[in-house]
Each structure stands twice: as structure tokens, then as C-alpha cells.
Amino acid sequence: MAASAPAARPLAGASAPLPFSARPQPASVALLPRAPAAIRGLSLGRPAQAQPSARGRSVRCLAALSPEMRATLDKVVGSSKVVLFMKGTKDFPQCGFSHTVVQILRSLDVPFETLDVLANEALRQGLKEYSSWPTFPQLYIDGEFFGGCDITVEAYKSGELQETLEKAMCS
């Protein structure tokens, strides 16, 4: 007959772990505030003004957006009331942020087009300059840059996204 295993004892000086209910809870994660009006209201037909860094110089250097790329992006953004530049496709998103925006648009039953920025590096880099927004997804409504994932989520929660989409669909 085998001997029973000795009872496990904590290491000297170690305390027993707290049950989950007694552990301190992390603070909830706050989403970024809505983009400033200067960013939200960008007209895609004119170049955005560069914002200097705190030291008065640019922290990143982007290649100039070619006239051909700008014309192509103007055409794509104007081709549909709602356009989402994302990583992956609406049926197979390749990142959680893109997936979130797709789910929001689907929940609102809004027709929208998507373009996969992972399929074309020139498109991906050109869009960053075109919108003055460094990340994806990028949502365009009625030809204007609306925002990324965090801005879209906040606007959805506040009802602003629904209002903006209704106006775009009626115009």
C-alpha cells in the first residue's frame, strides 16, 4: 500500500494566495476621448496640417503622398457612403480593432465597403498620410474621415455614430 503524499505547505515567509473575491480589482480601462474637431472634420480634399511635437519638430517622417495615390484614395473614399480601411476583410478580420468596428457597423445594419490594408503596403502607408491617422482601422463616412476603433466605439455608445450614419444615408 502506497504512503499518502505529505500535505503541501507554503514556503517559509510566503502567504497563501487571496481568493479572487478578496483581490483588489484593476481599474476599468478608459477609452480614448473623441478626436478633436480639427481631426474629425478634416476635409479629405485638402492636406491636413502637421502638428509639431512638444520640442517643435516632427517625430516621424512620412513620404509625400503622390498625386496618383491621393486621387485613388479620393475615388475610393467617395465610392461608397461608408468605407472601412481595415486589417483583413469584413468576413475575416485580421485584428481585434478591425473586428470591433465591423461588428458595430453590422449591428447598425449599415451597408459598408472594406479594403484590406494588409494586401497593399503602399495603400497602407498612403492612408496614414491621407488621413493623418497612424493606425487601422480607419472609418470614412460620406467621404470624410470619422476615426479609428476607439472613436467609433465611443461614438456608438453616445449615439453620435448612429446620427452621423443616418445623415450620410439620407444625403
PDB file of C-alpha atoms in Angstrom:
ATOM      1  CA  MET A   1       0.000   0.000   0.000  1.00  0.00           C
ATOM      2  CA  ALA A   2       1.428   3.365  -1.004  1.00  0.00           C
ATOM      3  CA  ALA A   3       2.027   6.023   1.573  1.00  0.00           C
ATOM      4  CA  SER A   4      -0.134   9.132   1.301  1.00  0.00           C
ATOM      5  CA  ALA A   5       1.565  12.275  -0.002  1.00  0.00           C
ATOM      6  CA  PRO A   6       2.523  14.841   2.616  1.00  0.00           C
ATOM      7  CA  ALA A   7       0.274  17.918   2.764  1.00  0.00           C
ATOM      8  CA  ALA A   8       1.560  20.850   0.748  1.00  0.00           C
ATOM      9  CA  ARG A   9       2.943  23.632   2.889  1.00  0.00           C
ATOM     10  CA  PRO A  10       3.666  27.184   1.793  1.00  0.00           C
ATOM     11  CA  LEU A  11       7.285  28.242   1.564  1.00  0.00           C
ATOM     12  CA  ALA A  12       8.713  29.928   4.605  1.00  0.00           C
ATOM     13  CA  GLY A  13       7.686  33.581   4.606  1.00  0.00           C
ATOM     14  CA  ALA A  14       5.129  33.116   1.810  1.00  0.00           C
ATOM     15  CA  SER A  15       1.471  33.781   2.393  1.00  0.00           C
ATOM     16  CA  ALA A  16      -1.434  31.850   0.940  1.00  0.00           C
ATOM     17  CA  PRO A  17      -2.933  33.416  -2.192  1.00  0.00           C
ATOM     18  CA  LEU A  18      -6.033  35.539  -1.725  1.00  0.00           C
ATOM     19  CA  PRO A  19      -9.309  34.213  -3.126  1.00  0.00           C
ATOM     20  CA  PHE A  20     -10.459  36.090  -6.248  1.00  0.00           C
ATOM     21  CA  SER A  21     -13.221  37.881  -4.349  1.00  0.00           C
ATOM     22  CA  ALA A  22     -10.691  39.370  -1.922  1.00  0.00           C
ATOM     23  CA  ARG A  23      -8.171  40.505  -4.547  1.00  0.00           C
ATOM     24  CA  PRO A  24      -8.059  44.186  -5.487  1.00  0.00           C
ATOM     25  CA  GLN A  25      -9.850  44.799  -8.796  1.00  0.00           C
ATOM     26  CA  PRO A  26      -7.998  46.648 -11.553  1.00  0.00           C
ATOM     27  CA  ALA A  27      -9.371  49.998 -12.612  1.00  0.00           C
ATOM     28  CA  SER A  28     -11.556  49.823 -15.688  1.00  0.00           C
ATOM     29  CA  VAL A  29      -9.838  50.765 -18.903  1.00  0.00           C
ATOM     30  CA  ALA A  30     -10.984  54.114 -20.215  1.00  0.00           C
ATOM     31  CA  LEU A  31     -11.336  54.529 -23.965  1.00  0.00           C
ATOM     32  CA  LEU A  32      -9.702  57.475 -25.665  1.00  0.00           C
ATOM     33  CA  PRO A  33     -11.846  60.587 -25.922  1.00  0.00           C
ATOM     34  CA  ARG A  34     -13.387  61.551 -29.251  1.00  0.00           C
ATOM     35  CA  ALA A  35     -10.909  63.103 -31.658  1.00  0.00           C
ATOM     36  CA  PRO A  36     -10.651  66.882 -31.534  1.00  0.00           C
ATOM     37  CA  ALA A  37     -12.858  68.736 -34.012  1.00  0.00           C
ATOM     38  CA  ALA A  38      -9.804  69.574 -36.109  1.00  0.00           C
ATOM     39  CA  ILE A  39      -9.282  65.869 -36.781  1.00  0.00           C
ATOM     40  CA  ARG A  40     -12.954  64.830 -37.040  1.00  0.00           C
ATOM     41  CA  GLY A  41     -13.798  67.499 -39.557  1.00  0.00           C
ATOM     42  CA  LEU A  42     -10.893  67.007 -41.916  1.00  0.00           C
ATOM     43  CA  SER A  43     -11.872  67.513 -45.483  1.00  0.00           C
ATOM     44  CA  LEU A  44     -10.235  64.797 -47.485  1.00  0.00           C
ATOM     45  CA  GLY A  45      -9.767  67.073 -50.477  1.00  0.00           C
ATOM     46  CA  ARG A  46      -7.082  69.169 -48.801  1.00  0.00           C
ATOM     47  CA  PRO A  47      -3.936  68.139 -46.946  1.00  0.00           C
ATOM     48  CA  ALA A  48      -4.007  68.075 -43.159  1.00  0.00           C
ATOM     49  CA  GLN A  49      -1.836  70.486 -41.211  1.00  0.00           C
ATOM     50  CA  ALA A  50       1.078  68.786 -39.472  1.00  0.00           C
ATOM     51  CA  GLN A  51       1.188  69.243 -35.707  1.00  0.00           C
ATOM     52  CA  PRO A  52       4.679  69.897 -34.301  1.00  0.00           C
ATOM     53  CA  SER A  53       5.809  67.846 -31.327  1.00  0.00           C
ATOM     54  CA  ALA A  54       6.443  69.342 -27.901  1.00  0.00           C
ATOM     55  CA  ARG A  55      10.021  70.107 -28.946  1.00  0.00           C
ATOM     56  CA  GLY A  56       8.874  71.908 -32.075  1.00  0.00           C
ATOM     57  CA  ARG A  57       9.989  69.276 -34.564  1.00  0.00           C
ATOM     58  CA  SER A  58       8.357  66.307 -36.207  1.00  0.00           C
ATOM     59  CA  VAL A  59       8.826  62.949 -34.530  1.00  0.00           C
ATOM     60  CA  ARG A  60       8.196  60.925 -37.670  1.00  0.00           C
ATOM     61  CA  CYS A  61       8.805  61.428 -41.331  1.00  0.00           C
ATOM     62  CA  LEU A  62       6.277  60.240 -43.882  1.00  0.00           C
ATOM     63  CA  ALA A  63       6.944  60.045 -47.573  1.00  0.00           C
ATOM     64  CA  ALA A  64       4.946  62.558 -49.575  1.00  0.00           C
ATOM     65  CA  LEU A  65       1.611  61.228 -50.781  1.00  0.00           C
ATOM     66  CA  SER A  66       1.772  61.024 -54.559  1.00  0.00           C
ATOM     67  CA  PRO A  67      -0.931  62.800 -56.563  1.00  0.00           C
ATOM     68  CA  GLU A  68      -1.891  59.443 -58.089  1.00  0.00           C
ATOM     69  CA  MET A  69      -2.347  57.826 -54.661  1.00  0.00           C
ATOM     70  CA  ARG A  70      -4.332  60.834 -53.397  1.00  0.00           C
ATOM     71  CA  ALA A  71      -6.614  60.670 -56.455  1.00  0.00           C
ATOM     72  CA  THR A  72      -7.100  56.930 -55.957  1.00  0.00           C
ATOM     73  CA  LEU A  73      -7.935  57.371 -52.277  1.00  0.00           C
ATOM     74  CA  ASP A  74     -10.327  60.243 -53.056  1.00  0.00           C
ATOM     75  CA  LYS A  75     -12.095  57.984 -55.554  1.00  0.00           C
ATOM     76  CA  VAL A  76     -12.283  55.007 -53.165  1.00  0.00           C
ATOM     77  CA  VAL A  77     -13.487  57.091 -50.212  1.00  0.00           C
ATOM     78  CA  GLY A  78     -16.124  58.746 -52.401  1.00  0.00           C
ATOM     79  CA  SER A  79     -17.303  55.480 -53.971  1.00  0.00           C
ATOM     80  CA  SER A  80     -19.491  54.468 -51.025  1.00  0.00           C
ATOM     81  CA  LYS A  81     -21.244  56.209 -48.130  1.00  0.00           C
ATOM     82  CA  VAL A  82     -19.294  54.116 -45.600  1.00  0.00           C
ATOM     83  CA  VAL A  83     -15.776  52.809 -46.244  1.00  0.00           C
ATOM     84  CA  LEU A  84     -13.638  50.963 -43.718  1.00  0.00           C
ATOM     85  CA  PHE A  85      -9.919  50.519 -44.302  1.00  0.00           C
ATOM     86  CA  MET A  86      -9.030  47.583 -42.098  1.00  0.00           C
ATOM     87  CA  LYS A  87      -6.694  44.680 -41.499  1.00  0.00           C
ATOM     88  CA  GLY A  88      -8.362  41.749 -43.217  1.00  0.00           C
ATOM     89  CA  THR A  89     -11.869  41.663 -44.656  1.00  0.00           C
ATOM     90  CA  LYS A  90     -15.290  42.136 -43.097  1.00  0.00           C
ATOM     91  CA  ASP A  91     -15.764  38.354 -43.244  1.00  0.00           C
ATOM     92  CA  PHE A  92     -12.288  37.578 -41.880  1.00  0.00           C
ATOM     93  CA  PRO A  93     -10.835  40.471 -39.851  1.00  0.00           C
ATOM     94  CA  GLN A  94      -7.139  40.116 -39.030  1.00  0.00           C
ATOM     95  CA  CYS A  95      -7.149  42.225 -35.855  1.00  0.00           C
ATOM     96  CA  GLY A  96      -9.460  42.768 -32.923  1.00  0.00           C
ATOM     97  CA  PHE A  97      -9.873  46.503 -33.523  1.00  0.00           C
ATOM     98  CA  SER A  98     -10.987  45.935 -37.122  1.00  0.00           C
ATOM     99  CA  HIS A  99     -13.339  43.181 -35.928  1.00  0.00           C
ATOM    100  CA  THR A 100     -14.893  45.555 -33.369  1.00  0.00           C
ATOM    101  CA  VAL A 101     -15.680  48.233 -35.960  1.00  0.00           C
ATOM    102  CA  VAL A 102     -17.107  45.637 -38.368  1.00  0.00           C
ATOM    103  CA  GLN A 103     -19.384  44.315 -35.604  1.00  0.00           C
ATOM    104  CA  ILE A 104     -20.589  47.837 -34.769  1.00  0.00           C
ATOM    105  CA  LEU A 105     -21.402  48.610 -38.409  1.00  0.00           C
ATOM    106  CA  ARG A 106     -23.154  45.254 -38.824  1.00  0.00           C
ATOM    107  CA  SER A 107     -25.185  45.811 -35.659  1.00  0.00           C
ATOM    108  CA  LEU A 108     -26.418  49.098 -37.171  1.00  0.00           C
ATOM    109  CA  ASP A 109     -27.347  47.276 -40.408  1.00  0.00           C
ATOM    110  CA  VAL A 110     -25.383  49.789 -42.475  1.00  0.00           C
ATOM    111  CA  PRO A 111     -24.061  48.861 -45.918  1.00  0.00           C
ATOM    112  CA  PHE A 112     -20.310  49.389 -45.999  1.00  0.00           C
ATOM    113  CA  GLU A 113     -17.295  48.574 -48.113  1.00  0.00           C
ATOM    114  CA  THR A 114     -13.961  47.376 -46.766  1.00  0.00           C
ATOM    115  CA  LEU A 115     -10.418  47.432 -48.084  1.00  0.00           C
ATOM    116  CA  ASP A 116      -7.673  45.228 -46.681  1.00  0.00           C
ATOM    117  CA  VAL A 117      -4.621  47.374 -45.931  1.00  0.00           C
ATOM    118  CA  LEU A 118      -2.512  44.265 -45.319  1.00  0.00           C
ATOM    119  CA  ALA A 119      -2.788  43.363 -49.005  1.00  0.00           C
ATOM    120  CA  ASN A 120      -1.072  46.554 -50.197  1.00  0.00           C
ATOM    121  CA  GLU A 121       1.762  48.235 -48.292  1.00  0.00           C
ATOM    122  CA  ALA A 122       1.656  51.373 -50.482  1.00  0.00           C
ATOM    123  CA  LEU A 123      -2.050  51.780 -49.717  1.00  0.00           C
ATOM    124  CA  ARG A 124      -1.403  51.238 -46.021  1.00  0.00           C
ATOM    125  CA  GLN A 125       1.345  53.879 -45.842  1.00  0.00           C
ATOM    126  CA  GLY A 126      -0.507  56.307 -48.107  1.00  0.00           C
ATOM    127  CA  LEU A 127      -3.632  56.159 -45.947  1.00  0.00           C
ATOM    128  CA  LYS A 128      -1.657  57.113 -42.866  1.00  0.00           C
ATOM    129  CA  GLU A 129      -0.694  60.382 -44.525  1.00  0.00           C
ATOM    130  CA  TYR A 130      -4.029  60.864 -46.293  1.00  0.00           C
ATOM    131  CA  SER A 131      -5.950  60.825 -43.002  1.00  0.00           C
ATOM    132  CA  SER A 132      -3.158  61.998 -40.672  1.00  0.00           C
ATOM    133  CA  TRP A 133      -4.086  58.941 -38.598  1.00  0.00           C
ATOM    134  CA  PRO A 134      -1.342  56.362 -37.956  1.00  0.00           C
ATOM    135  CA  THR A 135      -3.395  53.266 -37.121  1.00  0.00           C
ATOM    136  CA  PHE A 136      -6.060  50.988 -38.557  1.00  0.00           C
ATOM    137  CA  PRO A 137      -8.953  50.549 -38.898  1.00  0.00           C
ATOM    138  CA  GLN A 138      -9.920  53.893 -40.403  1.00  0.00           C
ATOM    139  CA  LEU A 139     -13.609  54.624 -40.921  1.00  0.00           C
ATOM    140  CA  TYR A 140     -14.802  57.100 -43.559  1.00  0.00           C
ATOM    141  CA  ILE A 141     -18.410  58.268 -43.617  1.00  0.00           C
ATOM    142  CA  ASP A 142     -19.780  60.277 -46.518  1.00  0.00           C
ATOM    143  CA  GLY A 143     -16.275  60.969 -47.839  1.00  0.00           C
ATOM    144  CA  GLU A 144     -14.824  62.197 -44.529  1.00  0.00           C
ATOM    145  CA  PHE A 145     -12.523  60.513 -42.056  1.00  0.00           C
ATOM    146  CA  PHE A 146     -14.533  59.631 -38.951  1.00  0.00           C
ATOM    147  CA  GLY A 147     -11.952  57.882 -36.777  1.00  0.00           C
ATOM    148  CA  GLY A 148     -10.380  54.671 -35.624  1.00  0.00           C
ATOM    149  CA  CYS A 149     -11.713  51.952 -33.358  1.00  0.00           C
ATOM    150  CA  ASP A 150     -11.767  53.872 -30.064  1.00  0.00           C
ATOM    151  CA  ILE A 151     -13.507  56.901 -31.561  1.00  0.00           C
ATOM    152  CA  THR A 152     -16.034  54.662 -33.328  1.00  0.00           C
ATOM    153  CA  VAL A 153     -16.792  52.761 -30.107  1.00  0.00           C
ATOM    154  CA  GLU A 154     -17.301  55.988 -28.129  1.00  0.00           C
ATOM    155  CA  ALA A 155     -19.471  57.499 -30.866  1.00  0.00           C
ATOM    156  CA  TYR A 156     -21.522  54.287 -30.983  1.00  0.00           C
ATOM    157  CA  LYS A 157     -22.060  54.355 -27.201  1.00  0.00           C
ATOM    158  CA  SER A 158     -23.096  58.025 -27.249  1.00  0.00           C
ATOM    159  CA  GLY A 159     -25.402  57.668 -30.274  1.00  0.00           C
ATOM    160  CA  GLU A 160     -23.310  60.047 -32.368  1.00  0.00           C
ATOM    161  CA  LEU A 161     -22.295  57.315 -34.815  1.00  0.00           C
ATOM    162  CA  GLN A 162     -25.923  56.406 -35.499  1.00  0.00           C
ATOM    163  CA  GLU A 163     -26.762  60.087 -36.110  1.00  0.00           C
ATOM    164  CA  THR A 164     -23.818  60.561 -38.461  1.00  0.00           C
ATOM    165  CA  LEU A 165     -24.687  57.414 -40.407  1.00  0.00           C
ATOM    166  CA  GLU A 166     -28.366  58.397 -40.721  1.00  0.00           C
ATOM    167  CA  LYS A 167     -27.390  61.784 -42.124  1.00  0.00           C
ATOM    168  CA  ALA A 168     -24.956  60.157 -44.572  1.00  0.00           C
ATOM    169  CA  MET A 169     -27.500  57.602 -45.766  1.00  0.00           C
ATOM    170  CA  CYS A 170     -30.115  60.327 -46.358  1.00  0.00           C
ATOM    171  CA  SER A 171     -27.773  62.639 -48.281  1.00  0.00           C
TER     172      SER A 171
END
